[in-house]
CSV table of C-alpha atoms in Angstrom, one decimal:
chain,number,residue,atom,x,y,z
A,116,UNK,CA,0.0,0.0,0.0
A,117,UNK,CA,1.1,3.5,-0.7
A,118,UNK,CA,0.7,5.9,2.2
A,119,UNK,CA,1.0,9.7,1.7
A,120,UNK,CA,1.1,11.7,4.9
A,121,UNK,CA,0.5,15.5,4.9
A,122,UNK,CA,0.6,18.0,7.8
A,123,UNK,CA,-2.3,20.3,8.2
A,124,UNK,CA,-1.7,23.7,6.6
A,125,UNK,CA,-4.1,26.1,4.9
A,126,UNK,CA,-1.9,26.8,1.9
A,127,UNK,CA,-1.5,23.1,1.4
A,128,UNK,CA,-5.2,22.8,1.1
A,129,UNK,CA,-5.1,25.1,-1.9
A,130,UNK,CA,-2.8,22.9,-3.9
A,131,UNK,CA,-4.1,19.5,-3.0
A,132,UNK,CA,-7.0,19.4,-5.4
A,133,UNK,CA,-4.8,20.4,-8.3
A,134,UNK,CA,-2.3,17.6,-7.5
A,135,UNK,CA,-4.9,14.9,-7.4
A,136,UNK,CA,-7.1,16.1,-10.2
A,137,UNK,CA,-4.1,16.3,-12.5
A,138,UNK,CA,-3.7,12.5,-11.8
A,139,UNK,CA,-7.5,12.0,-12.3
A,140,UNK,CA,-7.7,11.1,-8.6
A,141,UNK,CA,-6.0,7.8,-9.2
A,142,UNK,CA,-2.4,7.1,-8.4
A,143,UNK,CA,-1.0,4.4,-10.7
A,144,UNK,CA,1.1,1.4,-9.5
A,145,UNK,CA,3.0,-1.3,-11.4
A,146,UNK,CA,1.2,-4.6,-11.4
A,147,UNK,CA,3.0,-8.0,-11.3
A,148,UNK,CA,2.9,-8.1,-15.1
A,149,UNK,CA,4.7,-4.8,-15.3
A,150,UNK,CA,1.6,-2.8,-16.4
A,151,UNK,CA,0.3,0.3,-14.8
A,152,UNK,CA,-2.7,-0.5,-12.6
A,153,UNK,CA,-5.1,2.0,-11.1
A,154,UNK,CA,-5.0,2.4,-7.3
A,155,UNK,CA,-7.9,2.5,-4.9
A,156,UNK,CA,-7.5,5.9,-3.2
A,157,UNK,CA,-8.7,6.4,0.4
A,158,UNK,CA,-8.7,9.5,2.5
A,159,UNK,CA,-8.2,9.9,6.2
A,160,UNK,CA,-7.9,12.9,8.5
A,161,UNK,CA,-7.3,13.9,12.1
A,162,UNK,CA,-10.5,15.0,14.0
A,163,UNK,CA,-8.8,18.3,14.8
A,164,UNK,CA,-10.3,21.2,12.9
A,165,UNK,CA,-7.2,22.4,11.2
A,166,UNK,CA,-6.6,19.0,9.6
A,167,UNK,CA,-10.2,18.7,8.5
A,168,UNK,CA,-10.0,22.2,6.9
A,169,UNK,CA,-6.8,21.1,5.0
A,170,UNK,CA,-8.4,18.1,3.4
A,171,UNK,CA,-11.8,19.7,2.8
A,172,UNK,CA,-11.0,21.2,-0.7
A,173,UNK,CA,-9.6,17.9,-1.9
A,174,UNK,CA,-12.6,15.9,-0.6
A,175,UNK,CA,-14.9,18.3,-2.3
A,176,UNK,CA,-13.0,18.2,-5.6
A,177,UNK,CA,-12.9,14.4,-5.9
A,178,UNK,CA,-16.2,13.8,-4.1
A,179,UNK,CA,-14.8,11.1,-1.8
A,180,UNK,CA,-15.5,10.4,1.8
A,181,UNK,CA,-12.8,11.1,4.4
A,182,UNK,CA,-12.5,8.7,7.3
A,183,UNK,CA,-12.0,10.8,10.5
A,184,UNK,CA,-9.8,8.7,12.8
A,185,UNK,CA,-10.1,9.4,16.5
A,186,UNK,CA,-6.5,8.5,17.2
A,187,UNK,CA,-4.7,10.6,14.6
A,188,UNK,CA,-4.7,13.9,16.5
A,189,UNK,CA,-1.6,15.9,17.4
A,190,UNK,CA,0.6,15.0,20.5
A,191,UNK,CA,-1.0,16.5,23.6
A,192,UNK,CA,-4.5,16.5,22.3
A,193,UNK,CA,-6.8,19.5,23.1
A,194,UNK,CA,-6.2,21.1,26.4
A,195,UNK,CA,-6.3,24.4,28.3
A,196,UNK,CA,-4.3,25.7,31.2
A,197,UNK,CA,-6.3,26.5,34.3
A,198,UNK,CA,-5.7,29.3,36.8
A,199,UNK,CA,-4.0,26.6,39.0
A,200,UNK,CA,-1.4,25.9,36.3
A,201,UNK,CA,-2.9,22.5,35.6
A,202,UNK,CA,-3.7,21.4,32.0
A,203,UNK,CA,-7.3,20.4,31.6
A,204,UNK,CA,-8.8,18.6,28.6
A,205,UNK,CA,-10.8,20.9,26.2
A,206,UNK,CA,-13.7,19.4,24.2
A,207,UNK,CA,-13.3,19.0,20.5
A,208,UNK,CA,-15.9,19.2,17.7
A,209,UNK,CA,-18.8,16.7,17.9
A,210,UNK,CA,-19.5,14.4,15.0
A,211,UNK,CA,-22.4,16.6,13.9
A,212,UNK,CA,-20.3,19.8,14.1
A,213,UNK,CA,-17.6,18.1,12.0
A,214,UNK,CA,-20.1,17.1,9.3
A,215,UNK,CA,-22.3,20.3,9.4
A,216,UNK,CA,-19.7,23.0,10.0
A,217,UNK,CA,-16.3,21.8,8.7
A,218,UNK,CA,-16.3,18.7,6.4
A,219,UNK,CA,-19.5,17.5,4.8
A,220,UNK,CA,-17.6,14.5,3.3
A,221,UNK,CA,-16.6,13.3,6.8
A,222,UNK,CA,-17.0,9.6,7.6
A,223,UNK,CA,-17.4,9.8,11.4
A,224,UNK,CA,-18.3,6.2,12.1
A,225,UNK,CA,-15.3,5.8,14.4
A,226,UNK,CA,-16.1,8.8,16.6
A,227,UNK,CA,-18.5,8.8,19.5
A,228,UNK,CA,-22.0,9.6,18.3
A,229,UNK,CA,-23.3,13.0,19.5
A,230,UNK,CA,-20.2,13.7,21.6
A,231,UNK,CA,-17.0,15.6,21.3
A,232,UNK,CA,-14.5,13.4,19.3
A,233,UNK,CA,-12.2,13.4,22.4
A,234,UNK,CA,-14.9,12.9,25.0
A,235,UNK,CA,-13.2,9.8,26.5
A,236,UNK,CA,-9.9,11.7,27.1
A,237,UNK,CA,-11.3,14.9,28.6
A,238,UNK,CA,-10.7,13.8,32.2
A,239,UNK,CA,-7.0,13.0,31.5
A,240,UNK,CA,-5.9,16.5,30.6
A,241,UNK,CA,-2.9,17.0,28.4
A,242,UNK,CA,-1.6,13.9,26.8
A,243,UNK,CA,2.0,12.9,27.6
A,244,UNK,CA,4.6,12.0,25.0
A,245,UNK,CA,4.6,8.4,26.2
A,246,UNK,CA,0.8,8.2,25.8
A,247,UNK,CA,1.2,9.7,22.3
A,248,UNK,CA,3.8,7.1,21.4
A,249,UNK,CA,1.5,4.3,22.5
A,250,UNK,CA,-1.3,5.9,20.5
A,251,UNK,CA,1.0,6.0,17.4
A,252,UNK,CA,1.6,2.3,17.9
A,253,UNK,CA,-2.1,1.6,18.0
A,254,UNK,CA,-2.8,3.7,14.9
A,255,UNK,CA,0.0,1.9,13.0
A,256,UNK,CA,-1.4,-1.5,14.1
A,257,UNK,CA,-4.8,-0.4,12.9
A,258,UNK,CA,-3.4,0.8,9.5
A,259,UNK,CA,-1.6,-2.6,9.1
A,260,UNK,CA,-4.7,-4.7,9.8
A,261,UNK,CA,-7.6,-2.6,8.5
A,262,UNK,CA,-6.0,-0.8,5.5
A,263,UNK,CA,-2.7,-2.4,4.4
A,264,UNK,CA,-3.8,-6.0,5.1
A,265,UNK,CA,-7.1,-5.8,3.2
A,266,UNK,CA,-7.0,-6.4,-0.6
A,267,UNK,CA,-8.1,-3.4,-2.8
A,268,UNK,CA,-11.5,-3.4,-4.4
A,269,UNK,CA,-12.2,-5.7,-7.3
A,270,UNK,CA,-12.8,-2.7,-9.6
A,271,UNK,CA,-9.2,-1.6,-9.4
A,272,UNK,CA,-7.0,-4.7,-8.9
A,273,UNK,CA,-4.0,-2.4,-8.2
A,274,UNK,CA,-2.4,-1.1,-5.2
A,275,UNK,CA,-4.3,0.7,-2.4
A,276,UNK,CA,-3.4,4.3,-1.7
A,277,UNK,CA,-4.2,6.1,1.5
A,278,UNK,CA,-3.8,9.9,1.9
A,279,UNK,CA,-3.7,10.9,5.6
A,280,UNK,CA,-3.8,14.5,6.8
A,281,UNK,CA,-2.5,14.7,10.4
A,282,UNK,CA,0.0,16.7,12.4
A,283,UNK,CA,3.8,17.1,12.2
A,284,UNK,CA,4.9,15.5,15.4
A,285,UNK,CA,2.4,12.7,15.5
A,286,UNK,CA,3.1,11.8,11.9
A,287,UNK,CA,6.7,11.3,12.8
A,288,UNK,CA,5.8,8.9,15.6
A,289,UNK,CA,3.4,7.0,13.3
A,290,UNK,CA,6.0,6.7,10.5
A,291,UNK,CA,8.5,5.2,13.1
A,292,UNK,CA,5.8,2.7,14.3
A,293,UNK,CA,5.0,1.7,10.7
A,294,UNK,CA,8.7,1.1,9.8
A,295,UNK,CA,9.4,-0.8,13.0
A,296,UNK,CA,11.6,1.8,14.5
A,297,UNK,CA,11.7,3.0,18.2
A,298,UNK,CA,8.7,5.2,18.7
A,299,UNK,CA,10.0,8.2,20.6
A,300,UNK,CA,9.8,12.0,20.2
A,301,UNK,CA,13.1,13.1,18.6
A,302,UNK,CA,14.2,15.0,15.5
A,303,UNK,CA,14.4,11.8,13.4
A,304,UNK,CA,11.8,11.5,10.6
A,305,UNK,CA,10.3,14.9,11.6
A,306,UNK,CA,7.8,16.0,9.0
A,307,UNK,CA,7.3,19.6,8.0
A,308,UNK,CA,4.2,21.6,7.3
A,309,UNK,CA,3.3,22.1,3.6
A,310,UNK,CA,5.1,18.9,2.6
A,311,UNK,CA,4.3,15.4,1.4
A,312,UNK,CA,5.8,12.2,2.7
A,313,UNK,CA,5.4,8.8,0.9
A,314,UNK,CA,5.8,5.3,2.3
A,315,UNK,CA,5.3,2.0,0.7
A,316,UNK,CA,4.0,-0.6,3.1
A,317,UNK,CA,3.9,-4.3,2.1
A,318,UNK,CA,0.7,-6.4,3.0
A,319,UNK,CA,2.5,-8.1,5.8
A,320,UNK,CA,6.0,-7.4,7.2
A,321,UNK,CA,8.3,-10.3,6.3
A,322,UNK,CA,11.2,-11.4,8.5
A,323,UNK,CA,14.5,-12.6,7.1
A,324,UNK,CA,16.6,-15.4,8.6
A,325,UNK,CA,18.0,-13.0,11.2
A,326,UNK,CA,14.5,-12.0,12.3
A,327,UNK,CA,14.7,-8.5,10.8
A,328,UNK,CA,11.3,-7.4,9.4
A,329,UNK,CA,10.7,-5.7,6.0
A,330,UNK,CA,8.2,-3.2,7.4
A,331,UNK,CA,8.2,-0.9,4.4
A,332,UNK,CA,10.1,1.7,2.4
A,333,UNK,CA,10.2,5.4,3.0
A,334,UNK,CA,10.1,6.7,-0.6
A,335,UNK,CA,10.6,10.4,0.3
A,336,UNK,CA,10.3,12.7,3.3
A,337,UNK,CA,9.1,16.4,3.3
A,338,UNK,CA,8.8,16.8,-0.4
A,339,UNK,CA,7.5,20.4,-1.1
A,340,UNK,CA,3.8,20.2,-2.0
A,341,UNK,CA,4.3,22.8,-4.8
A,342,UNK,CA,6.2,20.1,-6.7
A,343,UNK,CA,2.8,18.6,-7.4
A,344,UNK,CA,4.2,15.1,-7.9
A,345,UNK,CA,3.0,12.1,-6.0
């Protein structure tokens, strides 16, 4: 599977539709016979408003649903600092607010119905880096089982492609988890705003004789979006 990660950014939202429409909303891949095959393209976004606003023009241009994943938000979550100096959880948008006010193409089936998307985490306050790393591991596991591991639709027969709009620091953690690297907050594999990052992920990580797994390939990191080349 091809995975393209993008950090939220308003100016990136302006160029995304052009990039994908120029490719007729299908990214091609090479089949086992050496022929170009269309790819099933899926879209996913963080439930934070800035990520939803980034993917909105693209979703409207290609008329495709966007899966809003509850675990793809930025490190720390939504929080506010109280008068006592303690960080308290701040409620995010509800499923209805996301669909009605921000992203009509939102597929919110993974969010709590009628509640803020982060309702379950409100009592915890600000998320720690260790908690974010564990969340990145969970998201990577979900991507492996529910997206990478599932065959593409019979109408395409090619590779599956996922475009994910999330947040700089959390994307870095998720990339490390997907590639089988230590998941920690450090400068390695940091992703910039207004950039594209491309990974190729095999259907199942294969281990060699030494037990080293082939988790995937980082095709490029932080390519300027203005290049318009996926």
